[in-house]
């Protein structure tokens, strides 16, 4: 499966001219249906719809389609029906004008401050009356499928880019871990020799009154305690394990965003522990570089479905 981003955008319009000469009615030929879907990241699937009154009945079917394809994200679907016959002005009939005038008088009797109808509003009402209603459900659901497919393609392209970025950061983290691993035995050896040198100096100051074997044993004990304190082998092992799992999930694809987010938290914890146990400047630099890479991964993982 592929990796999908939660962010994406797609839109399309329904062209009545493609229906041929056997259209439903003149209303469909003079109107244009448009649908657009916007998606951004979110912890859960959050759907919202902005539909004109003519398409309110389509909302359950549209919601079902989105639920079938999307797992996470804040998704907004907008639909609109626009008239394409802007050059045609419908002349209102006398009957319509009489009815509008009577309605207006009735409204003003109860609401004296109400504004009177404008010429533009009367013409619009005349156009609505002359054009019978149309059932847009079939066209809406068909167009929604097209837009949803385009959205999934856009999310897949973005997901592919995010996966490539994660693979690159995983590679860099492995390289940093490989740099850190040989530093620990070297530090332990150096510190052991440093303890022995200090105890040798202490022996010289005591003029041989202390037993050299005891001094050496004490130095070795201190060196061992130091080695245990700075040992990050366990952290490096867990970090490698988390990187293996993260790489496996990205290759697998699908609904992996939440699991990736958890693994990023674990990576950050190991990098922090590595820094807290640091006994050399080189290890501190490695820990900082790791945390920078992990933070970059965290920002991008927030967008993966």
PDB file of C-alpha atoms in Angstrom:
ATOM      1  CA  UNK A   1       0.000   0.000   0.000  1.00  0.00           C
ATOM      2  CA  UNK A   2       0.989   3.599  -0.471  1.00  0.00           C
ATOM      3  CA  UNK A   3       1.611   6.299   2.109  1.00  0.00           C
ATOM      4  CA  UNK A   4      -1.057   9.009   1.991  1.00  0.00           C
ATOM      5  CA  UNK A   5      -0.804  12.562   3.225  1.00  0.00           C
ATOM      6  CA  UNK A   6      -3.795  14.079   4.993  1.00  0.00           C
ATOM      7  CA  UNK A   7      -3.408  17.349   3.066  1.00  0.00           C
ATOM      8  CA  UNK A   8      -4.732  17.775  -0.440  1.00  0.00           C
ATOM      9  CA  UNK A   9      -7.082  19.654  -2.754  1.00  0.00           C
ATOM     10  CA  UNK A  10      -9.144  18.710  -5.786  1.00  0.00           C
ATOM     11  CA  UNK A  11     -12.003  20.257  -7.748  1.00  0.00           C
ATOM     12  CA  UNK A  12     -14.049  19.609 -10.878  1.00  0.00           C
ATOM     13  CA  UNK A  13     -17.073  20.952 -12.716  1.00  0.00           C
ATOM     14  CA  UNK A  14     -19.908  19.169 -14.441  1.00  0.00           C
ATOM     15  CA  UNK A  15     -20.355  20.297 -18.038  1.00  0.00           C
ATOM     16  CA  UNK A  16     -23.995  19.819 -19.175  1.00  0.00           C
ATOM     17  CA  UNK A  17     -22.909  20.026 -22.812  1.00  0.00           C
ATOM     18  CA  UNK A  18     -21.412  16.535 -22.462  1.00  0.00           C
ATOM     19  CA  UNK A  19     -24.858  15.091 -21.757  1.00  0.00           C
ATOM     20  CA  UNK A  20     -25.823  15.451 -25.398  1.00  0.00           C
ATOM     21  CA  UNK A  21     -29.099  16.622 -26.845  1.00  0.00           C
ATOM     22  CA  UNK A  22     -31.157  14.461 -24.501  1.00  0.00           C
ATOM     23  CA  UNK A  23     -30.647  16.579 -21.365  1.00  0.00           C
ATOM     24  CA  UNK A  24     -33.187  16.593 -18.574  1.00  0.00           C
ATOM     25  CA  UNK A  25     -34.374  20.128 -19.281  1.00  0.00           C
ATOM     26  CA  UNK A  26     -33.219  23.597 -20.162  1.00  0.00           C
ATOM     27  CA  UNK A  27     -32.339  24.226 -16.528  1.00  0.00           C
ATOM     28  CA  UNK A  28     -29.489  21.685 -16.643  1.00  0.00           C
ATOM     29  CA  UNK A  29     -28.105  23.181 -19.846  1.00  0.00           C
ATOM     30  CA  UNK A  30     -28.019  26.642 -18.290  1.00  0.00           C
ATOM     31  CA  UNK A  31     -26.464  25.545 -14.982  1.00  0.00           C
ATOM     32  CA  UNK A  32     -23.040  24.295 -13.969  1.00  0.00           C
ATOM     33  CA  UNK A  33     -22.306  22.028 -11.013  1.00  0.00           C
ATOM     34  CA  UNK A  34     -18.994  22.431  -9.238  1.00  0.00           C
ATOM     35  CA  UNK A  35     -17.424  20.417  -6.386  1.00  0.00           C
ATOM     36  CA  UNK A  36     -14.176  20.977  -4.516  1.00  0.00           C
ATOM     37  CA  UNK A  37     -12.651  19.074  -1.600  1.00  0.00           C
ATOM     38  CA  UNK A  38     -10.035  20.501   0.755  1.00  0.00           C
ATOM     39  CA  UNK A  39      -8.216  18.348   3.321  1.00  0.00           C
ATOM     40  CA  UNK A  40      -5.743  19.178   6.087  1.00  0.00           C
ATOM     41  CA  UNK A  41      -4.261  17.152   8.928  1.00  0.00           C
ATOM     42  CA  UNK A  42      -6.280  16.198  11.992  1.00  0.00           C
ATOM     43  CA  UNK A  43      -6.131  13.518  14.690  1.00  0.00           C
ATOM     44  CA  UNK A  44      -9.424  12.023  13.492  1.00  0.00           C
ATOM     45  CA  UNK A  45     -11.685  12.135  10.434  1.00  0.00           C
ATOM     46  CA  UNK A  46     -13.643  15.397  10.583  1.00  0.00           C
ATOM     47  CA  UNK A  47     -16.052  15.933   7.666  1.00  0.00           C
ATOM     48  CA  UNK A  48     -17.909  19.149   6.857  1.00  0.00           C
ATOM     49  CA  UNK A  49     -20.176  20.010   3.916  1.00  0.00           C
ATOM     50  CA  UNK A  50     -21.148  23.303   2.306  1.00  0.00           C
ATOM     51  CA  UNK A  51     -24.012  22.514  -0.036  1.00  0.00           C
ATOM     52  CA  UNK A  52     -26.720  24.611  -1.702  1.00  0.00           C
ATOM     53  CA  UNK A  53     -30.332  23.784  -0.903  1.00  0.00           C
ATOM     54  CA  UNK A  54     -30.698  21.790  -4.128  1.00  0.00           C
ATOM     55  CA  UNK A  55     -28.013  19.334  -2.951  1.00  0.00           C
ATOM     56  CA  UNK A  56     -28.885  18.938   0.730  1.00  0.00           C
ATOM     57  CA  UNK A  57     -30.383  15.514   0.077  1.00  0.00           C
ATOM     58  CA  UNK A  58     -27.026  14.315  -1.297  1.00  0.00           C
ATOM     59  CA  UNK A  59     -25.139  14.837   1.965  1.00  0.00           C
ATOM     60  CA  UNK A  60     -25.623  11.285   3.397  1.00  0.00           C
ATOM     61  CA  UNK A  61     -24.388   9.671   0.185  1.00  0.00           C
ATOM     62  CA  UNK A  62     -21.452  12.081  -0.034  1.00  0.00           C
ATOM     63  CA  UNK A  63     -20.526  11.397   3.587  1.00  0.00           C
ATOM     64  CA  UNK A  64     -20.592   7.662   2.910  1.00  0.00           C
ATOM     65  CA  UNK A  65     -18.229   8.083  -0.048  1.00  0.00           C
ATOM     66  CA  UNK A  66     -15.736  10.124   1.970  1.00  0.00           C
ATOM     67  CA  UNK A  67     -15.852   7.695   4.890  1.00  0.00           C
ATOM     68  CA  UNK A  68     -15.084   4.812   2.542  1.00  0.00           C
ATOM     69  CA  UNK A  69     -11.906   6.432   1.158  1.00  0.00           C
ATOM     70  CA  UNK A  70     -10.531   8.595   3.983  1.00  0.00           C
ATOM     71  CA  UNK A  71      -9.318   7.562   7.434  1.00  0.00           C
ATOM     72  CA  UNK A  72      -8.059  10.791   9.032  1.00  0.00           C
ATOM     73  CA  UNK A  73      -8.026  14.512   8.324  1.00  0.00           C
ATOM     74  CA  UNK A  74     -10.204  17.592   8.461  1.00  0.00           C
ATOM     75  CA  UNK A  75     -12.065  17.463   5.154  1.00  0.00           C
ATOM     76  CA  UNK A  76     -14.395  20.077   3.698  1.00  0.00           C
ATOM     77  CA  UNK A  77     -16.553  19.413   0.636  1.00  0.00           C
ATOM     78  CA  UNK A  78     -18.037  22.419  -1.149  1.00  0.00           C
ATOM     79  CA  UNK A  79     -20.577  22.230  -3.937  1.00  0.00           C
ATOM     80  CA  UNK A  80     -22.193  24.979  -5.984  1.00  0.00           C
ATOM     81  CA  UNK A  81     -24.664  25.367  -8.815  1.00  0.00           C
ATOM     82  CA  UNK A  82     -24.037  28.399 -11.004  1.00  0.00           C
ATOM     83  CA  UNK A  83     -26.110  29.724 -13.870  1.00  0.00           C
ATOM     84  CA  UNK A  84     -24.308  29.891 -17.227  1.00  0.00           C
ATOM     85  CA  UNK A  85     -27.018  31.925 -19.000  1.00  0.00           C
ATOM     86  CA  UNK A  86     -25.924  35.344 -17.758  1.00  0.00           C
ATOM     87  CA  UNK A  87     -26.868  37.021 -21.054  1.00  0.00           C
ATOM     88  CA  UNK A  88     -30.498  35.869 -20.886  1.00  0.00           C
ATOM     89  CA  UNK A  89     -32.875  37.957 -18.773  1.00  0.00           C
ATOM     90  CA  UNK A  90     -36.244  36.394 -18.029  1.00  0.00           C
ATOM     91  CA  UNK A  91     -39.107  38.904 -18.172  1.00  0.00           C
ATOM     92  CA  UNK A  92     -41.382  38.491 -15.132  1.00  0.00           C
ATOM     93  CA  UNK A  93     -45.014  37.743 -15.925  1.00  0.00           C
ATOM     94  CA  UNK A  94     -47.850  40.008 -14.805  1.00  0.00           C
ATOM     95  CA  UNK A  95     -49.132  37.250 -12.561  1.00  0.00           C
ATOM     96  CA  UNK A  96     -45.752  36.960 -10.849  1.00  0.00           C
ATOM     97  CA  UNK A  97     -45.494  40.720 -10.363  1.00  0.00           C
ATOM     98  CA  UNK A  98     -48.973  40.826  -8.807  1.00  0.00           C
ATOM     99  CA  UNK A  99     -48.115  37.969  -6.457  1.00  0.00           C
ATOM    100  CA  UNK A 100     -44.799  39.547  -5.431  1.00  0.00           C
ATOM    101  CA  UNK A 101     -46.500  42.888  -4.816  1.00  0.00           C
ATOM    102  CA  UNK A 102     -49.149  41.270  -2.625  1.00  0.00           C
ATOM    103  CA  UNK A 103     -46.515  39.359  -0.657  1.00  0.00           C
ATOM    104  CA  UNK A 104     -44.440  42.510  -0.225  1.00  0.00           C
ATOM    105  CA  UNK A 105     -47.446  44.473   1.074  1.00  0.00           C
ATOM    106  CA  UNK A 106     -48.207  41.697   3.546  1.00  0.00           C
ATOM    107  CA  UNK A 107     -44.614  41.606   4.793  1.00  0.00           C
ATOM    108  CA  UNK A 108     -44.380  45.393   5.153  1.00  0.00           C
ATOM    109  CA  UNK A 109     -47.627  45.402   7.100  1.00  0.00           C
ATOM    110  CA  UNK A 110     -45.902  43.351   9.760  1.00  0.00           C
ATOM    111  CA  UNK A 111     -42.371  44.612   9.197  1.00  0.00           C
ATOM    112  CA  UNK A 112     -42.535  48.280   8.186  1.00  0.00           C
ATOM    113  CA  UNK A 113     -38.743  48.578   8.144  1.00  0.00           C
ATOM    114  CA  UNK A 114     -38.300  45.752   5.606  1.00  0.00           C
ATOM    115  CA  UNK A 115     -36.593  46.789   2.367  1.00  0.00           C
ATOM    116  CA  UNK A 116     -38.658  46.631  -0.843  1.00  0.00           C
ATOM    117  CA  UNK A 117     -37.757  44.152  -3.568  1.00  0.00           C
ATOM    118  CA  UNK A 118     -35.156  45.377  -6.068  1.00  0.00           C
ATOM    119  CA  UNK A 119     -35.401  44.924  -9.841  1.00  0.00           C
ATOM    120  CA  UNK A 120     -32.515  42.422  -9.739  1.00  0.00           C
ATOM    121  CA  UNK A 121     -34.301  40.334  -7.105  1.00  0.00           C
ATOM    122  CA  UNK A 122     -37.525  40.313  -9.116  1.00  0.00           C
ATOM    123  CA  UNK A 123     -35.642  39.195 -12.250  1.00  0.00           C
ATOM    124  CA  UNK A 124     -33.913  36.427 -10.293  1.00  0.00           C
ATOM    125  CA  UNK A 125     -37.239  35.213  -8.919  1.00  0.00           C
ATOM    126  CA  UNK A 126     -38.697  35.292 -12.409  1.00  0.00           C
ATOM    127  CA  UNK A 127     -35.820  33.157 -13.656  1.00  0.00           C
ATOM    128  CA  UNK A 128     -36.327  30.654 -10.849  1.00  0.00           C
ATOM    129  CA  UNK A 129     -40.016  30.403 -11.687  1.00  0.00           C
ATOM    130  CA  UNK A 130     -39.412  29.877 -15.417  1.00  0.00           C
ATOM    131  CA  UNK A 131     -36.846  27.130 -14.822  1.00  0.00           C
ATOM    132  CA  UNK A 132     -38.278  23.984 -13.237  1.00  0.00           C
ATOM    133  CA  UNK A 133     -36.234  22.238 -10.556  1.00  0.00           C
ATOM    134  CA  UNK A 134     -33.797  19.497 -11.484  1.00  0.00           C
ATOM    135  CA  UNK A 135     -32.665  16.420  -9.575  1.00  0.00           C
ATOM    136  CA  UNK A 136     -28.898  16.853  -9.315  1.00  0.00           C
ATOM    137  CA  UNK A 137     -28.204  13.720  -7.273  1.00  0.00           C
ATOM    138  CA  UNK A 138     -26.838  11.521 -10.072  1.00  0.00           C
ATOM    139  CA  UNK A 139     -24.532  14.247 -11.426  1.00  0.00           C
ATOM    140  CA  UNK A 140     -23.426  15.212  -7.914  1.00  0.00           C
ATOM    141  CA  UNK A 141     -22.440  11.702  -6.877  1.00  0.00           C
ATOM    142  CA  UNK A 142     -20.676  11.038 -10.172  1.00  0.00           C
ATOM    143  CA  UNK A 143     -18.741  14.306  -9.962  1.00  0.00           C
ATOM    144  CA  UNK A 144     -17.926  13.621  -6.295  1.00  0.00           C
ATOM    145  CA  UNK A 145     -16.319  10.317  -7.315  1.00  0.00           C
ATOM    146  CA  UNK A 146     -14.116  12.147  -9.829  1.00  0.00           C
ATOM    147  CA  UNK A 147     -13.066  14.801  -7.314  1.00  0.00           C
ATOM    148  CA  UNK A 148     -12.442  12.214  -4.609  1.00  0.00           C
ATOM    149  CA  UNK A 149     -10.223  10.176  -6.959  1.00  0.00           C
ATOM    150  CA  UNK A 150      -8.277  13.342  -7.799  1.00  0.00           C
ATOM    151  CA  UNK A 151      -7.923  14.140  -4.090  1.00  0.00           C
ATOM    152  CA  UNK A 152      -6.615  10.645  -3.331  1.00  0.00           C
ATOM    153  CA  UNK A 153      -4.085  10.980  -6.159  1.00  0.00           C
ATOM    154  CA  UNK A 154      -2.903  14.320  -4.754  1.00  0.00           C
ATOM    155  CA  UNK A 155      -2.636  12.862  -1.236  1.00  0.00           C
ATOM    156  CA  UNK A 156      -0.699   9.892  -2.601  1.00  0.00           C
ATOM    157  CA  UNK A 157       1.803  12.147  -4.400  1.00  0.00           C
ATOM    158  CA  UNK A 158       2.356  14.136  -1.212  1.00  0.00           C
ATOM    159  CA  UNK A 159       2.599  10.903   0.789  1.00  0.00           C
ATOM    160  CA  UNK A 160       5.302   9.590  -1.558  1.00  0.00           C
ATOM    161  CA  UNK A 161       7.311  12.759  -0.959  1.00  0.00           C
ATOM    162  CA  UNK A 162       6.883  12.409   2.821  1.00  0.00           C
ATOM    163  CA  UNK A 163       7.969   8.750   2.704  1.00  0.00           C
ATOM    164  CA  UNK A 164      11.135   9.680   0.786  1.00  0.00           C
ATOM    165  CA  UNK A 165      11.931  12.315   3.405  1.00  0.00           C
ATOM    166  CA  UNK A 166      11.444   9.800   6.244  1.00  0.00           C
ATOM    167  CA  UNK A 167      13.718   7.240   4.568  1.00  0.00           C
ATOM    168  CA  UNK A 168      16.397   9.914   4.222  1.00  0.00           C
ATOM    169  CA  UNK A 169      16.146  10.901   7.920  1.00  0.00           C
ATOM    170  CA  UNK A 170      16.216   7.236   8.975  1.00  0.00           C
ATOM    171  CA  UNK A 171      19.438   6.787   7.007  1.00  0.00           C
ATOM    172  CA  UNK A 172      20.989   9.834   8.680  1.00  0.00           C
ATOM    173  CA  UNK A 173      19.942   8.635  12.152  1.00  0.00           C
ATOM    174  CA  UNK A 174      21.517   5.230  11.530  1.00  0.00           C
ATOM    175  CA  UNK A 175      24.743   6.954  10.497  1.00  0.00           C
ATOM    176  CA  UNK A 176      24.766   9.027  13.696  1.00  0.00           C
ATOM    177  CA  UNK A 177      24.129   5.929  15.811  1.00  0.00           C
ATOM    178  CA  UNK A 178      27.032   4.192  14.066  1.00  0.00           C
ATOM    179  CA  UNK A 179      29.249   7.153  14.979  1.00  0.00           C
ATOM    180  CA  UNK A 180      28.170   7.017  18.630  1.00  0.00           C
ATOM    181  CA  UNK A 181      28.620   3.276  19.168  1.00  0.00           C
ATOM    182  CA  UNK A 182      32.471   3.084  19.095  1.00  0.00           C
ATOM    183  CA  UNK A 183      32.842   6.181  21.255  1.00  0.00           C
ATOM    184  CA  UNK A 184      31.636   4.468  24.459  1.00  0.00           C
ATOM    185  CA  UNK A 185      34.401   1.803  24.774  1.00  0.00           C
ATOM    186  CA  UNK A 186      36.972   4.472  23.954  1.00  0.00           C
ATOM    187  CA  UNK A 187      35.629   6.758  26.690  1.00  0.00           C
ATOM    188  CA  UNK A 188      35.601   3.915  29.219  1.00  0.00           C
ATOM    189  CA  UNK A 189      39.213   3.013  28.413  1.00  0.00           C
ATOM    190  CA  UNK A 190      40.305   6.612  28.678  1.00  0.00           C
ATOM    191  CA  UNK A 191      38.488   7.102  31.969  1.00  0.00           C
ATOM    192  CA  UNK A 192      39.902   3.849  33.407  1.00  0.00           C
ATOM    193  CA  UNK A 193      43.420   4.976  32.615  1.00  0.00           C
ATOM    194  CA  UNK A 194      42.646   8.385  34.090  1.00  0.00           C
ATOM    195  CA  UNK A 195      41.533   6.786  37.374  1.00  0.00           C
ATOM    196  CA  UNK A 196      44.649   4.630  37.510  1.00  0.00           C
ATOM    197  CA  UNK A 197      46.891   7.645  36.909  1.00  0.00           C
ATOM    198  CA  UNK A 198      45.171   9.579  39.696  1.00  0.00           C
ATOM    199  CA  UNK A 199      45.533   6.710  42.146  1.00  0.00           C
ATOM    200  CA  UNK A 200      49.190   6.342  41.169  1.00  0.00           C
ATOM    201  CA  UNK A 201      49.673  10.007  42.006  1.00  0.00           C
ATOM    202  CA  UNK A 202      47.872   9.469  45.309  1.00  0.00           C
ATOM    203  CA  UNK A 203      50.196   6.565  46.107  1.00  0.00           C
ATOM    204  CA  UNK A 204      53.232   8.762  45.560  1.00  0.00           C
ATOM    205  CA  UNK A 205      51.810  11.338  47.985  1.00  0.00           C
ATOM    206  CA  UNK A 206      51.319   8.677  50.692  1.00  0.00           C
ATOM    207  CA  UNK A 207      54.926   7.506  50.348  1.00  0.00           C
ATOM    208  CA  UNK A 208      53.779   3.938  49.825  1.00  0.00           C
ATOM    209  CA  UNK A 209      51.807   3.744  53.060  1.00  0.00           C
ATOM    210  CA  UNK A 210      48.727   2.478  51.204  1.00  0.00           C
ATOM    211  CA  UNK A 211      48.670  -0.889  49.486  1.00  0.00           C
ATOM    212  CA  UNK A 212      49.004  -0.585  45.707  1.00  0.00           C
ATOM    213  CA  UNK A 213      46.637  -3.527  45.137  1.00  0.00           C
ATOM    214  CA  UNK A 214      43.883  -1.821  47.090  1.00  0.00           C
ATOM    215  CA  UNK A 215      44.445   1.441  45.216  1.00  0.00           C
ATOM    216  CA  UNK A 216      44.303  -0.330  41.895  1.00  0.00           C
ATOM    217  CA  UNK A 217      41.131  -2.218  42.852  1.00  0.00           C
ATOM    218  CA  UNK A 218      39.493   1.042  43.927  1.00  0.00           C
ATOM    219  CA  UNK A 219      40.474   2.666  40.630  1.00  0.00           C
ATOM    220  CA  UNK A 220      39.018  -0.235  38.660  1.00  0.00           C
ATOM    221  CA  UNK A 221      35.803  -0.112  40.714  1.00  0.00           C
ATOM    222  CA  UNK A 222      35.414   3.596  39.971  1.00  0.00           C
ATOM    223  CA  UNK A 223      36.105   2.997  36.289  1.00  0.00           C
ATOM    224  CA  UNK A 224      33.473   0.230  36.214  1.00  0.00           C
ATOM    225  CA  UNK A 225      30.880   2.480  37.846  1.00  0.00           C
ATOM    226  CA  UNK A 226      31.669   5.164  35.311  1.00  0.00           C
ATOM    227  CA  UNK A 227      31.294   2.708  32.439  1.00  0.00           C
ATOM    228  CA  UNK A 228      27.872   1.637  33.705  1.00  0.00           C
ATOM    229  CA  UNK A 229      26.803   5.250  34.120  1.00  0.00           C
ATOM    230  CA  UNK A 230      27.699   6.301  30.565  1.00  0.00           C
ATOM    231  CA  UNK A 231      26.756   3.051  28.809  1.00  0.00           C
ATOM    232  CA  UNK A 232      24.257   3.868  26.041  1.00  0.00           C
ATOM    233  CA  UNK A 233      24.310   0.482  24.333  1.00  0.00           C
ATOM    234  CA  UNK A 234      20.725  -0.161  25.429  1.00  0.00           C
ATOM    235  CA  UNK A 235      19.568   3.212  24.086  1.00  0.00           C
ATOM    236  CA  UNK A 236      21.316   2.623  20.750  1.00  0.00           C
ATOM    237  CA  UNK A 237      19.756  -0.846  20.501  1.00  0.00           C
ATOM    238  CA  UNK A 238      16.253   0.513  21.137  1.00  0.00           C
ATOM    239  CA  UNK A 239      16.848   3.377  18.721  1.00  0.00           C
ATOM    240  CA  UNK A 240      17.869   0.911  15.995  1.00  0.00           C
ATOM    241  CA  UNK A 241      14.771  -1.184  16.752  1.00  0.00           C
ATOM    242  CA  UNK A 242      12.490   1.868  16.473  1.00  0.00           C
ATOM    243  CA  UNK A 243      14.121   2.856  13.182  1.00  0.00           C
ATOM    244  CA  UNK A 244      13.597  -0.673  11.808  1.00  0.00           C
ATOM    245  CA  UNK A 245       9.912  -0.574  12.766  1.00  0.00           C
ATOM    246  CA  UNK A 246       9.462   2.908  11.378  1.00  0.00           C
ATOM    247  CA  UNK A 247      11.034   1.883   8.069  1.00  0.00           C
ATOM    248  CA  UNK A 248       8.854  -1.233   7.923  1.00  0.00           C
ATOM    249  CA  UNK A 249       5.665   0.784   8.465  1.00  0.00           C
ATOM    250  CA  UNK A 250       6.536   3.364   5.802  1.00  0.00           C
ATOM    251  CA  UNK A 251       7.223   0.573   3.298  1.00  0.00           C
ATOM    252  CA  UNK A 252       3.934  -1.089   4.266  1.00  0.00           C
ATOM    253  CA  UNK A 253       1.896   2.129   3.875  1.00  0.00           C
ATOM    254  CA  UNK A 254      -1.785   2.482   4.616  1.00  0.00           C
ATOM    255  CA  UNK A 255      -3.214   3.900   7.831  1.00  0.00           C
ATOM    256  CA  UNK A 256       0.103   4.317   9.710  1.00  0.00           C
ATOM    257  CA  UNK A 257       0.124   7.940  10.887  1.00  0.00           C
ATOM    258  CA  UNK A 258      -0.699   7.310  14.558  1.00  0.00           C
ATOM    259  CA  UNK A 259       1.841   4.496  14.905  1.00  0.00           C
ATOM    260  CA  UNK A 260       4.520   6.625  13.271  1.00  0.00           C
ATOM    261  CA  UNK A 261       3.752   9.420  15.705  1.00  0.00           C
ATOM    262  CA  UNK A 262       4.255   7.044  18.648  1.00  0.00           C
ATOM    263  CA  UNK A 263       7.579   5.798  17.254  1.00  0.00           C
ATOM    264  CA  UNK A 264       8.798   9.371  16.802  1.00  0.00           C
ATOM    265  CA  UNK A 265       8.111   9.994  20.497  1.00  0.00           C
ATOM    266  CA  UNK A 266      10.158   6.910  21.384  1.00  0.00           C
ATOM    267  CA  UNK A 267      13.032   8.017  19.139  1.00  0.00           C
ATOM    268  CA  UNK A 268      13.055  11.409  20.834  1.00  0.00           C
ATOM    269  CA  UNK A 269      13.169   9.745  24.251  1.00  0.00           C
ATOM    270  CA  UNK A 270      16.218   7.642  23.298  1.00  0.00           C
ATOM    271  CA  UNK A 271      18.017  10.658  21.827  1.00  0.00           C
ATOM    272  CA  UNK A 272      17.360  12.599  25.035  1.00  0.00           C
ATOM    273  CA  UNK A 273      18.747   9.761  27.166  1.00  0.00           C
ATOM    274  CA  UNK A 274      21.787   9.548  24.927  1.00  0.00           C
ATOM    275  CA  UNK A 275      22.419  13.239  25.520  1.00  0.00           C
ATOM    276  CA  UNK A 276      21.911  13.010  29.278  1.00  0.00           C
ATOM    277  CA  UNK A 277      24.479  10.189  29.520  1.00  0.00           C
ATOM    278  CA  UNK A 278      26.952  11.997  27.317  1.00  0.00           C
ATOM    279  CA  UNK A 279      30.487  12.064  28.750  1.00  0.00           C
ATOM    280  CA  UNK A 280      32.118  13.599  25.692  1.00  0.00           C
ATOM    281  CA  UNK A 281      31.464  16.557  23.433  1.00  0.00           C
ATOM    282  CA  UNK A 282      31.206  14.263  20.410  1.00  0.00           C
ATOM    283  CA  UNK A 283      28.274  12.382  21.960  1.00  0.00           C
ATOM    284  CA  UNK A 284      26.555  15.651  22.851  1.00  0.00           C
ATOM    285  CA  UNK A 285      26.815  16.798  19.234  1.00  0.00           C
ATOM    286  CA  UNK A 286      25.456  13.458  18.016  1.00  0.00           C
ATOM    287  CA  UNK A 287      22.499  13.681  20.417  1.00  0.00           C
ATOM    288  CA  UNK A 288      21.672  17.219  19.271  1.00  0.00           C
ATOM    289  CA  UNK A 289      21.895  16.230  15.589  1.00  0.00           C
ATOM    290  CA  UNK A 290      19.614  13.265  16.273  1.00  0.00           C
ATOM    291  CA  UNK A 291      17.008  15.434  17.975  1.00  0.00           C
ATOM    292  CA  UNK A 292      17.038  17.894  15.056  1.00  0.00           C
ATOM    293  CA  UNK A 293      16.389  15.056  12.572  1.00  0.00           C
ATOM    294  CA  UNK A 294      13.688  13.518  14.777  1.00  0.00           C
ATOM    295  CA  UNK A 295      11.925  16.869  15.114  1.00  0.00           C
ATOM    296  CA  UNK A 296      11.938  17.225  11.319  1.00  0.00           C
ATOM    297  CA  UNK A 297      10.360  13.772  11.095  1.00  0.00           C
ATOM    298  CA  UNK A 298       7.770  14.664  13.722  1.00  0.00           C
ATOM    299  CA  UNK A 299       6.586  17.696  11.722  1.00  0.00           C
ATOM    300  CA  UNK A 300       6.087  15.612   8.586  1.00  0.00           C
ATOM    301  CA  UNK A 301       4.565  12.578  10.312  1.00  0.00           C
ATOM    302  CA  UNK A 302       1.768  14.877  11.551  1.00  0.00           C
ATOM    303  CA  UNK A 303       0.588  15.027   7.912  1.00  0.00           C
ATOM    304  CA  UNK A 304       0.543  11.269   7.255  1.00  0.00           C
ATOM    305  CA  UNK A 305      -2.854   9.569   7.333  1.00  0.00           C
TER     306      UNK A 305
END
